[in-house]
C-alpha cells in the first residue's frame, strides 16, 4: 500500500516536471523567434540600409566594411551585426562663385544652384556608406559644396567667355561631368545644375549682349526690307498678270465680234447671191417669154425693179430703226441718270432745308421760352398783373414807336406848298385852309392817344386830350 502511494506520488511529480520543461522550451523558442523576427529589417524606398559588423568577405578575400541594401530586406545577426540608414533626400546647394578666372584671364561671377543626393548605384553606395554614414545632411551639403566650388573653377578656367555665355549646354555638360565624377568618390550623384546668370567685372559679357542685340535688330530690319521688297514684287507681278489677262480677254472679245460681223457679211453675201440668182432666172424667164409679149417682159422687169427697191428700202429702214432704237435707249438711260441725279440733289437739298428749319425752329423755341420766362418774371415784378406787365413793356417801347412815327414823314420832301385860299375864310370849325392841310398830313401818322388806348394806357394831359374829351370841354 505504502509502496503504491510512493509510486503514484513520484509519477505525478515527474509529469509536472515534464510539463514545466515543455513550457520553458516553448517560451525559449517563441522568444528566439521574436528576436529573429525583430532582426529582419526592411529598407524604405527613400533610404539606404547599411549593415556593418561581421560580414562575409569579398570574392577576392578582402574584408567587407559594410553591406548596402536599397529597396529590399535583410537579416541582421544579433550581436555580430548592426545597421544604420543613409537618407536619399536631395540636397539643394547654392554655389555663388565669384572672381573665377576664365581661360582669357577675365574674372567672372557664376551664381548657380546644384541639386545632389546620395547615389543608389552599386559601388557608389559603398563609398557613401564608408564616407557619409553618421553625417548630418548639413555636413554632407558642406562637403559637396567644397567639391563643387573647386570643379566649377576648374571648368571655367578651361573655357572662354563666349563659350560660357553662348554655349550653355557645353558649359553645363563640362560642369556636370567634372563635378559628378568627383561627387561619386564620396557616394553622391549630381541631379541637376542651374546657372542663374553669368557676369564679369570688365563688362565683356554685357558688350557681347549689346552686340548680339544690335545684330538681331539689323537682321530684323533686313528681313522687313526683304519682305517689303517681295511684297512689292508680288504686287507688280499680280498687276502684270491682271493686265495681261484683261488684254487677252479683250482681244478674244474683239475677235468674237469680228467673227460675228464676218458671219453677218457672209449671210448678206449669200442673200445677195441668191437674189442675183433669182433675178438672173427671172431675166432668163423674161427673155424666154419675150417671144410671147414684149409688154409682159417690160412688166416683169418693172416688178423686179420694184421688188429690189422695196428690199433695199426695207434694209435701209431696218438699219435706221436699229440705230434709232439704240440711240433711244441711250437717251433713256441718260435721262434716267440725270433724273436720278436731280432726285438725289433734291433729296439732299430737302434734307438740308429740313435740318435748317429744324434748327431755326429749335432756336425760335428757345427764344420764345426765354421770352416767356422773362415775361413771367415781369408779371411777378408787376405784382402778378399781366395787364400791368404789358403796359410796362409798351411804355418801354414808346420811344421806339414815337421814332417810327417821326420816320414816317421824315423823308417827305416838300420843296414848295401852295395853298389857294380864295376868300381867306376859315372852315366851319374856324380853321384856315392851310391849317386844315397841315392837320391832314399829321393825321396820316397814327395818333398817340389811340395807341395808348389800344394798350390800355392813358396819355398824359400835357401831351393833349382825346377828341371826345376836348368836345365835352367845349360844350
Short mmCIF file of C-alpha atoms in Angstrom, two decimals:
data_model
loop_
_atom_site.label_atom_id
_atom_site.label_comp_id
_atom_site.label_asym_id
_atom_site.label_seq_id
_atom_site.Cartn_x
_atom_site.Cartn_y
_atom_site.Cartn_z
CA UNK A 1 0.00 0.00 0.00
CA UNK A 2 2.69 2.38 1.01
CA UNK A 3 4.72 1.32 -1.99
CA UNK A 4 1.90 2.05 -4.35
CA UNK A 5 1.42 5.51 -2.87
CA UNK A 6 5.06 6.38 -3.35
CA UNK A 7 4.93 5.26 -6.96
CA UNK A 8 1.88 7.39 -7.67
CA UNK A 9 3.45 10.42 -5.97
CA UNK A 10 6.64 10.01 -8.00
CA UNK A 11 4.60 9.69 -11.20
CA UNK A 12 2.72 12.92 -10.56
CA UNK A 13 5.96 14.80 -9.79
CA UNK A 14 7.55 13.53 -12.95
CA UNK A 15 4.62 14.56 -15.12
CA UNK A 16 4.54 18.07 -13.64
CA UNK A 17 8.28 18.48 -14.20
CA UNK A 18 7.86 17.36 -17.79
CA UNK A 19 5.12 19.90 -18.35
CA UNK A 20 7.23 22.68 -16.92
CA UNK A 21 10.12 21.71 -19.15
CA UNK A 22 7.94 21.77 -22.21
CA UNK A 23 6.61 25.20 -21.26
CA UNK A 24 10.12 26.56 -20.75
CA UNK A 25 11.26 25.16 -24.08
CA UNK A 26 8.25 26.67 -25.81
CA UNK A 27 8.90 30.05 -24.22
CA UNK A 28 12.54 29.95 -25.26
CA UNK A 29 11.55 29.02 -28.82
CA UNK A 30 8.97 31.78 -29.06
CA UNK A 31 11.45 34.30 -27.66
CA UNK A 32 14.01 33.13 -30.20
CA UNK A 33 11.50 33.54 -33.00
CA UNK A 34 10.60 37.03 -31.78
CA UNK A 35 14.25 38.01 -31.64
CA UNK A 36 14.84 36.61 -35.11
CA UNK A 37 11.79 38.45 -36.46
CA UNK A 38 12.91 41.71 -34.87
CA UNK A 39 16.32 41.41 -36.55
CA UNK A 40 14.79 41.04 -40.04
CA UNK A 41 14.95 44.62 -41.30
CA UNK A 42 13.18 46.09 -44.33
CA UNK A 43 14.71 49.09 -46.13
CA UNK A 44 12.36 52.01 -47.12
CA UNK A 45 12.48 53.32 -50.71
CA UNK A 46 13.86 56.73 -49.67
CA UNK A 47 16.76 55.31 -47.64
CA UNK A 48 19.78 53.04 -47.97
CA UNK A 49 20.26 50.47 -45.20
CA UNK A 50 23.92 49.93 -44.31
CA UNK A 51 24.73 46.71 -42.41
CA UNK A 52 28.14 46.69 -40.76
CA UNK A 53 29.96 44.32 -38.41
CA UNK A 54 30.76 40.67 -39.08
CA UNK A 55 30.25 40.20 -42.83
CA UNK A 56 31.25 37.68 -45.43
CA UNK A 57 34.49 38.56 -47.20
CA UNK A 58 34.59 39.61 -50.84
CA UNK A 59 35.32 37.14 -53.61
CA UNK A 60 38.95 38.26 -53.68
CA UNK A 61 39.28 37.50 -49.98
CA UNK A 62 39.28 41.12 -48.73
CA UNK A 63 37.18 42.03 -45.77
CA UNK A 64 33.97 43.92 -46.49
CA UNK A 65 33.41 47.06 -44.43
CA UNK A 66 29.63 47.23 -44.98
CA UNK A 67 26.70 45.90 -46.94
CA UNK A 68 24.34 48.38 -48.64
CA UNK A 69 20.71 47.50 -49.38
CA UNK A 70 18.21 49.72 -51.26
CA UNK A 71 14.62 48.65 -51.77
CA UNK A 72 14.85 45.25 -50.09
CA UNK A 73 15.27 43.49 -46.72
CA UNK A 74 17.99 41.61 -44.87
CA UNK A 75 18.54 39.72 -41.65
CA UNK A 76 20.82 41.46 -39.17
CA UNK A 77 22.59 38.95 -36.97
CA UNK A 78 22.24 39.91 -33.35
CA UNK A 79 25.39 40.88 -31.51
CA UNK A 80 27.56 40.31 -34.60
CA UNK A 81 25.99 42.92 -36.88
CA UNK A 82 24.37 46.38 -36.68
CA UNK A 83 22.62 48.65 -39.18
CA UNK A 84 22.10 52.33 -39.99
CA UNK A 85 20.31 54.33 -42.70
CA UNK A 86 21.51 56.85 -45.30
CA UNK A 87 18.86 59.43 -46.30
CA UNK A 88 18.25 59.80 -50.05
CA UNK A 89 16.64 63.25 -49.71
CA UNK A 90 18.06 65.59 -52.43
CA UNK A 91 20.17 68.49 -51.24
CA UNK A 92 19.87 71.91 -52.90
CA UNK A 93 23.25 73.64 -52.68
CA UNK A 94 23.60 77.34 -53.65
CA UNK A 95 27.01 78.00 -55.13
CA UNK A 96 27.71 81.72 -55.63
CA UNK A 97 31.08 81.57 -57.33
CA UNK A 98 32.78 84.98 -57.68
CA UNK A 99 36.02 86.16 -59.29
CA UNK A 100 36.59 82.90 -61.11
CA UNK A 101 39.39 83.22 -63.67
CA UNK A 102 38.42 82.21 -67.21
CA UNK A 103 40.71 80.98 -69.99
CA UNK A 104 41.04 84.60 -71.19
CA UNK A 105 42.13 85.74 -67.70
CA UNK A 106 38.83 87.58 -67.19
CA UNK A 107 37.20 87.38 -63.76
CA UNK A 108 33.60 86.17 -63.90
CA UNK A 109 30.81 85.62 -61.38
CA UNK A 110 28.76 82.44 -61.88
CA UNK A 111 25.87 82.21 -59.39
CA UNK A 112 24.37 78.72 -59.62
CA UNK A 113 22.45 76.06 -57.73
CA UNK A 114 23.30 72.34 -57.64
CA UNK A 115 20.94 69.53 -56.70
CA UNK A 116 22.78 66.45 -55.33
CA UNK A 117 21.83 63.31 -53.47
CA UNK A 118 23.29 60.02 -52.23
CA UNK A 119 23.72 57.66 -55.17
CA UNK A 120 21.98 54.28 -55.38
CA UNK A 121 24.49 52.99 -57.95
CA UNK A 122 26.26 49.78 -56.95
CA UNK A 123 29.75 50.62 -55.79
CA UNK A 124 28.96 54.31 -55.27
CA UNK A 125 26.63 53.34 -52.40
CA UNK A 126 29.65 51.64 -50.81
CA UNK A 127 31.57 54.93 -50.97
CA UNK A 128 28.64 56.71 -49.34
CA UNK A 129 28.49 54.10 -46.57
CA UNK A 130 32.20 54.47 -45.91
CA UNK A 131 32.39 58.30 -46.04
CA UNK A 132 28.94 59.70 -45.25
CA UNK A 133 27.43 57.28 -42.72
CA UNK A 134 26.69 59.09 -39.50
CA UNK A 135 26.96 62.60 -41.02
CA UNK A 136 24.05 65.02 -40.91
CA UNK A 137 22.56 66.48 -44.09
CA UNK A 138 24.12 69.88 -43.36
CA UNK A 139 27.56 68.32 -43.06
CA UNK A 140 27.06 66.38 -46.30
CA UNK A 141 25.93 69.60 -48.01
CA UNK A 142 29.06 71.50 -46.95
CA UNK A 143 31.30 68.64 -48.07
CA UNK A 144 29.64 68.57 -51.51
CA UNK A 145 29.80 72.36 -51.75
CA UNK A 146 33.56 72.38 -51.36
CA UNK A 147 33.94 69.81 -54.14
CA UNK A 148 31.57 71.77 -56.46
CA UNK A 149 33.44 75.05 -55.91
CA UNK A 150 36.74 73.51 -56.91
CA UNK A 151 35.44 71.74 -60.01
CA UNK A 152 33.43 74.77 -61.15
CA UNK A 153 36.55 76.96 -61.00
CA UNK A 154 38.45 74.29 -62.92
CA UNK A 155 35.86 74.16 -65.72
CA UNK A 156 35.68 77.98 -66.04
CA UNK A 157 39.49 78.13 -66.27
CA UNK A 158 39.39 75.90 -69.38
CA UNK A 159 36.70 77.84 -71.29
CA UNK A 160 36.39 81.25 -72.95
CA UNK A 161 33.76 83.83 -72.04
CA UNK A 162 31.97 83.34 -75.37
CA UNK A 163 31.64 79.60 -74.75
CA UNK A 164 30.37 80.09 -71.21
CA UNK A 165 27.84 82.74 -72.21
CA UNK A 166 26.55 81.44 -75.54
CA UNK A 167 27.09 77.67 -75.44
CA UNK A 168 25.41 76.91 -72.10
CA UNK A 169 24.90 73.25 -72.97
CA UNK A 170 28.61 72.71 -73.42
CA UNK A 171 29.33 74.59 -70.19
CA UNK A 172 26.76 72.60 -68.22
CA UNK A 173 27.98 69.30 -69.69
CA UNK A 174 31.54 70.10 -68.68
CA UNK A 175 30.44 71.12 -65.17
CA UNK A 176 28.23 68.05 -64.78
CA UNK A 177 30.96 65.67 -65.95
CA UNK A 178 33.69 67.06 -63.67
CA UNK A 179 31.51 67.59 -60.62
CA UNK A 180 29.72 64.24 -60.80
CA UNK A 181 32.96 62.27 -61.19
CA UNK A 182 34.27 63.89 -58.00
CA UNK A 183 30.99 63.51 -56.10
CA UNK A 184 30.92 59.79 -56.83
CA UNK A 185 34.10 59.39 -54.83
CA UNK A 186 32.20 60.20 -51.66
CA UNK A 187 28.98 58.43 -52.72
CA UNK A 188 26.97 61.34 -54.14
CA UNK A 189 25.40 61.91 -57.56
CA UNK A 190 24.58 65.14 -59.39
CA UNK A 191 20.84 65.51 -60.05
CA UNK A 192 20.58 68.98 -61.61
CA UNK A 193 22.62 72.11 -62.37
CA UNK A 194 21.02 75.54 -62.78
CA UNK A 195 23.21 78.53 -63.66
CA UNK A 196 21.15 81.64 -62.96
CA UNK A 197 23.39 84.28 -64.52
CA UNK A 198 26.95 84.98 -65.63
CA UNK A 199 28.59 88.36 -65.06
CA UNK A 200 32.09 89.74 -65.42
CA UNK A 201 33.67 92.73 -63.78
CA UNK A 202 35.03 94.12 -67.08
CA UNK A 203 31.61 94.30 -68.81
CA UNK A 204 32.68 91.96 -71.61
CA UNK A 205 29.51 89.84 -71.42
CA UNK A 206 27.30 92.94 -71.45
CA UNK A 207 29.14 94.14 -74.56
CA UNK A 208 28.56 90.76 -76.19
CA UNK A 209 24.86 91.04 -75.35
CA UNK A 210 24.64 94.51 -76.87
CA UNK A 211 26.43 93.26 -79.98
CA UNK A 212 24.02 90.33 -80.29
CA UNK A 213 21.04 92.63 -79.76
CA UNK A 214 22.29 95.04 -82.42
CA UNK A 215 22.86 92.15 -84.81
CA UNK A 216 19.35 90.80 -84.13
CA UNK A 217 17.84 94.27 -84.76
CA UNK A 218 19.77 94.66 -88.00
CA UNK A 219 18.75 91.16 -89.12
CA UNK A 220 15.13 92.03 -88.33
CA UNK A 221 15.39 95.23 -90.36
CA UNK A 222 16.89 93.30 -93.26
CA UNK A 223 14.07 90.74 -93.02
CA UNK A 224 11.46 93.51 -93.04
CA UNK A 225 13.10 95.17 -96.05
CA UNK A 226 13.23 91.84 -97.88
CA UNK A 227 9.58 91.19 -97.03
CA UNK A 228 8.63 94.66 -98.33
CA UNK A 229 10.63 94.02 -101.47
CA UNK A 230 8.96 90.63 -102.00
CA UNK A 231 5.57 92.24 -101.39
CA UNK A 232 6.24 94.95 -103.98
CA UNK A 233 7.47 92.39 -106.49
CA UNK A 234 4.41 90.23 -105.85
CA UNK A 235 2.08 93.20 -106.28
CA UNK A 236 3.81 94.14 -109.56
CA UNK A 237 3.56 90.53 -110.80
CA UNK A 238 -0.13 90.40 -109.89
CA UNK A 239 -0.78 93.70 -111.67
CA UNK A 240 1.12 92.49 -114.73
CA UNK A 241 -0.87 89.22 -114.80
CA UNK A 242 -4.09 91.16 -114.43
CA UNK A 243 -3.27 93.46 -117.33
CA UNK A 244 -2.20 90.51 -119.50
CA UNK A 245 -5.40 88.58 -118.76
CA UNK A 246 -7.59 91.66 -119.32
CA UNK A 247 -5.87 92.36 -122.63
CA UNK A 248 -6.26 88.70 -123.59
CA UNK A 249 -9.97 88.68 -122.78
CA UNK A 250 -10.46 91.98 -124.65
CA UNK A 251 -8.69 90.57 -127.71
CA UNK A 252 -10.84 87.44 -127.55
CA UNK A 253 -13.96 89.60 -127.29
CA UNK A 254 -12.90 91.69 -130.28
CA UNK A 255 -12.08 88.52 -132.23
CA UNK A 256 -15.54 87.17 -131.41
CA UNK A 257 -17.18 90.40 -132.55
CA UNK A 258 -15.19 90.36 -135.81
CA UNK A 259 -16.13 86.73 -136.43
CA UNK A 260 -19.77 87.58 -135.84
CA UNK A 261 -19.52 90.51 -138.27
CA UNK A 262 -17.87 88.19 -140.83
CA UNK A 263 -20.73 85.72 -140.46
CA UNK A 264 -23.23 88.54 -140.91
CA UNK A 265 -21.35 89.69 -144.04
CA UNK A 266 -21.30 86.11 -145.36
CA UNK A 267 -25.03 85.86 -144.75
CA UNK A 268 -25.63 89.13 -146.59
CA UNK A 269 -23.44 87.95 -149.47
CA UNK A 270 -25.34 84.66 -149.68
CA UNK A 271 -28.60 86.56 -149.60
CA UNK A 272 -27.48 88.88 -152.34
CA UNK A 273 -26.09 85.98 -154.36
CA UNK A 274 -29.38 84.17 -154.12
CA UNK A 275 -31.23 87.35 -155.02
CA UNK A 276 -28.99 87.75 -158.03
CA UNK A 277 -29.60 84.13 -158.94
CA UNK A 278 -33.33 84.60 -158.69
CA UNK A 279 -33.04 87.83 -160.65
CA UNK A 280 -31.00 86.06 -163.27
CA UNK A 281 -33.62 83.34 -163.53
CA UNK A 282 -36.32 85.94 -163.77
CA UNK A 283 -34.48 87.76 -166.54
CA UNK A 284 -33.87 84.49 -168.33
CA UNK A 285 -37.53 83.64 -167.97
CA UNK A 286 -38.48 87.06 -169.22
CA UNK A 287 -36.16 86.69 -172.18
CA UNK A 288 -37.62 83.29 -172.87
CA UNK A 289 -41.09 84.74 -172.67
CA UNK A 290 -40.09 87.77 -174.78
CA UNK A 291 -41.39 85.99 -177.73
CA UNK A 292 -44.77 85.93 -176.20
CA UNK A 293 -45.07 89.56 -175.46
CA UNK A 294 -42.65 92.41 -175.10
CA UNK A 295 -45.14 94.20 -172.90
CA UNK A 296 -45.16 91.34 -170.43
CA UNK A 297 -41.36 91.45 -170.40
CA UNK A 298 -41.40 95.14 -169.54
CA UNK A 299 -43.96 94.50 -166.82
CA UNK A 300 -41.85 91.70 -165.35
CA UNK A 301 -38.76 93.89 -165.38
CA UNK A 302 -40.71 96.68 -163.73
CA UNK A 303 -41.90 94.33 -161.00
CA UNK A 304 -38.35 93.06 -160.44
CA UNK A 305 -37.05 96.62 -160.10
CA UNK A 306 -39.83 97.46 -157.69
CA UNK A 307 -39.05 94.38 -155.63
CA UNK A 308 -35.37 95.26 -155.48
CA UNK A 309 -36.16 98.85 -154.48
CA UNK A 310 -38.51 97.60 -151.79
CA UNK A 311 -35.86 95.23 -150.48
CA UNK A 312 -33.20 97.92 -150.35
CA UNK A 313 -35.64 100.31 -148.72
CA UNK A 314 -36.51 97.69 -146.11
CA UNK A 315 -32.82 97.04 -145.44
CA UNK A 316 -32.10 100.75 -145.01
CA UNK A 317 -35.15 101.22 -142.84
CA UNK A 318 -34.03 98.28 -140.69
CA UNK A 319 -30.58 99.87 -140.23
CA UNK A 320 -32.13 103.23 -139.38
CA UNK A 321 -34.63 101.68 -136.96
CA UNK A 322 -31.90 99.70 -135.15
CA UNK A 323 -29.71 102.78 -134.81
CA UNK A 324 -32.70 104.80 -133.66
CA UNK A 325 -33.58 102.17 -131.06
CA UNK A 326 -30.00 102.18 -129.76
CA UNK A 327 -29.98 105.99 -129.63
CA UNK A 328 -33.38 105.96 -127.91
CA UNK A 329 -32.08 103.52 -125.31
CA UNK A 330 -29.00 105.68 -124.69
CA UNK A 331 -31.17 108.78 -124.29
CA UNK A 332 -33.48 106.95 -121.90
CA UNK A 333 -30.56 105.77 -119.77
CA UNK A 334 -29.02 109.25 -119.83
CA UNK A 335 -32.37 110.80 -118.87
CA UNK A 336 -32.81 108.29 -116.05
CA UNK A 337 -29.29 109.03 -114.78
CA UNK A 338 -29.93 112.79 -114.89
CA UNK A 339 -33.31 112.34 -113.22
CA UNK A 340 -31.73 110.20 -110.50
CA UNK A 341 -29.02 112.84 -110.01
CA UNK A 342 -31.69 115.55 -109.77
CA UNK A 343 -33.69 113.43 -107.32
CA UNK A 344 -30.63 112.85 -105.14
CA UNK A 345 -29.72 116.52 -105.26
CA UNK A 346 -33.31 117.44 -104.39
CA UNK A 347 -33.32 114.97 -101.51
CA UNK A 348 -30.04 116.44 -100.27
CA UNK A 349 -31.38 120.00 -100.54
CA UNK A 350 -34.62 118.93 -98.86
CA UNK A 351 -32.68 117.29 -96.04
CA UNK A 352 -30.55 120.43 -95.68
CA UNK A 353 -33.64 122.67 -95.64
CA UNK A 354 -35.33 120.35 -93.18
CA UNK A 355 -32.29 120.44 -90.89
CA UNK A 356 -32.06 124.24 -91.26
CA UNK A 357 -35.76 124.72 -90.50
CA UNK A 358 -35.47 122.30 -87.61
CA UNK A 359 -32.53 124.30 -86.22
CA UNK A 360 -34.44 127.58 -86.74
CA UNK A 361 -37.50 126.12 -85.05
CA UNK A 362 -35.38 124.98 -82.13
CA UNK A 363 -33.75 128.43 -81.92
CA UNK A 364 -37.13 130.18 -82.13
CA UNK A 365 -38.49 127.83 -79.50
CA UNK A 366 -35.60 128.69 -77.20
CA UNK A 367 -36.16 132.42 -77.84
CA UNK A 368 -39.89 132.09 -77.11
CA UNK A 369 -39.14 130.08 -73.99
CA UNK A 370 -36.70 132.76 -72.80
CA UNK A 371 -39.22 135.49 -73.66
CA UNK A 372 -41.92 133.61 -71.75
CA UNK A 373 -39.60 133.23 -68.78
CA UNK A 374 -38.77 136.98 -68.95
CA UNK A 375 -42.45 137.90 -69.20
CA UNK A 376 -43.16 135.62 -66.25
CA UNK A 377 -40.52 137.48 -64.23
CA UNK A 378 -42.00 140.79 -65.43
CA UNK A 379 -45.50 139.74 -64.32
CA UNK A 380 -44.09 138.77 -60.94
CA UNK A 381 -42.35 142.16 -60.69
CA UNK A 382 -45.65 143.88 -61.59
CA UNK A 383 -47.39 142.20 -58.67
CA UNK A 384 -48.95 139.39 -60.64
CA UNK A 385 -50.95 141.56 -63.07
CA UNK A 386 -50.46 140.66 -66.71
CA UNK A 387 -52.02 143.97 -67.94
CA UNK A 388 -49.63 146.00 -65.82
CA UNK A 389 -46.71 143.99 -67.22
CA UNK A 390 -47.95 144.63 -70.81
CA UNK A 391 -48.29 148.34 -70.06
CA UNK A 392 -44.77 148.37 -68.74
CA UNK A 393 -43.50 146.67 -71.92
CA UNK A 394 -45.35 149.16 -74.16
CA UNK A 395 -44.03 152.06 -72.09
CA UNK A 396 -40.51 150.79 -72.71
CA UNK A 397 -41.23 150.65 -76.47
CA UNK A 398 -42.84 154.12 -76.50
CA UNK A 399 -39.64 155.82 -77.58
CA UNK A 400 -39.23 153.39 -80.46
CA UNK A 401 -42.88 153.85 -81.53
CA UNK A 402 -42.50 157.62 -81.47
CA UNK A 403 -39.36 157.29 -83.54
CA UNK A 404 -41.28 155.18 -86.09
CA UNK A 405 -43.98 157.88 -86.30
CA UNK A 406 -41.39 160.54 -86.92
CA UNK A 407 -39.63 158.37 -89.51
CA UNK A 408 -42.95 158.09 -91.40
CA UNK A 409 -42.77 161.71 -92.54
CA UNK A 410 -39.07 162.35 -92.06
CA UNK A 411 -38.10 161.71 -95.67
CA UNK A 412 -41.06 163.56 -97.08
CA UNK A 413 -39.51 166.27 -99.21
CA UNK A 414 -41.71 169.31 -99.96
CA UNK A 415 -39.94 171.94 -101.87
CA UNK A 416 -42.92 174.18 -102.10
CA UNK A 417 -46.51 174.16 -100.87
CA UNK A 418 -49.09 176.40 -102.46
CA UNK A 419 -52.45 176.67 -100.74
CA UNK A 420 -55.18 178.52 -102.61
CA UNK A 421 -57.45 180.25 -100.24
CA UNK A 422 -59.84 182.26 -102.36
CA UNK A 423 -61.64 184.15 -99.68
CA UNK A 424 -59.28 183.66 -96.73
CA UNK A 425 -62.17 182.44 -94.70
CA UNK A 426 -61.91 179.52 -92.44
CA UNK A 427 -63.90 176.37 -92.33
CA UNK A 428 -66.87 175.68 -90.14
CA UNK A 429 -64.64 174.86 -87.18
CA UNK A 430 -62.84 178.18 -87.53
CA UNK A 431 -59.60 176.77 -89.02
CA UNK A 432 -57.96 178.14 -92.13
CA UNK A 433 -57.31 176.14 -95.28
CA UNK A 434 -53.58 175.99 -94.51
CA UNK A 435 -54.23 174.67 -91.02
CA UNK A 436 -56.54 172.04 -92.39
CA UNK A 437 -53.87 170.94 -94.89
CA UNK A 438 -51.22 170.51 -92.21
CA UNK A 439 -53.71 168.78 -89.97
CA UNK A 440 -54.47 166.28 -92.75
CA UNK A 441 -50.78 165.50 -93.16
CA UNK A 442 -50.35 164.81 -89.45
CA UNK A 443 -53.43 162.59 -89.45
CA UNK A 444 -51.52 160.22 -91.73
CA UNK A 445 -49.49 159.35 -88.65
CA UNK A 446 -51.31 157.15 -86.05
CA UNK A 447 -52.30 159.37 -83.09
CA UNK A 448 -50.53 158.68 -79.82
CA UNK A 449 -53.74 158.67 -77.83
CA UNK A 450 -55.20 155.87 -79.98
CA UNK A 451 -52.05 153.81 -79.49
CA UNK A 452 -52.24 154.36 -75.74
CA UNK A 453 -55.94 153.38 -75.77
CA UNK A 454 -55.16 150.13 -77.60
CA UNK A 455 -52.50 149.42 -74.99
CA UNK A 456 -54.93 150.17 -72.15
CA UNK A 457 -52.97 153.24 -71.09
CA UNK A 458 -53.88 156.94 -70.71
CA UNK A 459 -51.95 159.71 -72.44
CA UNK A 460 -50.66 162.43 -70.06
CA UNK A 461 -52.69 165.68 -70.21
CA UNK A 462 -49.72 167.80 -71.25
CA UNK A 463 -49.47 165.77 -74.47
CA UNK A 464 -53.07 166.50 -75.40
CA UNK A 465 -56.59 165.28 -74.74
CA UNK A 466 -58.71 162.88 -76.72
CA UNK A 467 -61.16 164.37 -79.18
CA UNK A 468 -64.20 163.36 -77.20
CA UNK A 469 -62.91 164.95 -74.00
CA UNK A 470 -62.00 168.10 -75.94
CA UNK A 471 -65.55 168.26 -77.38
CA UNK A 472 -67.10 167.81 -73.95
CA UNK A 473 -64.98 170.66 -72.66
CA UNK A 474 -66.23 172.94 -75.36
CA UNK A 475 -69.71 172.03 -74.55
#
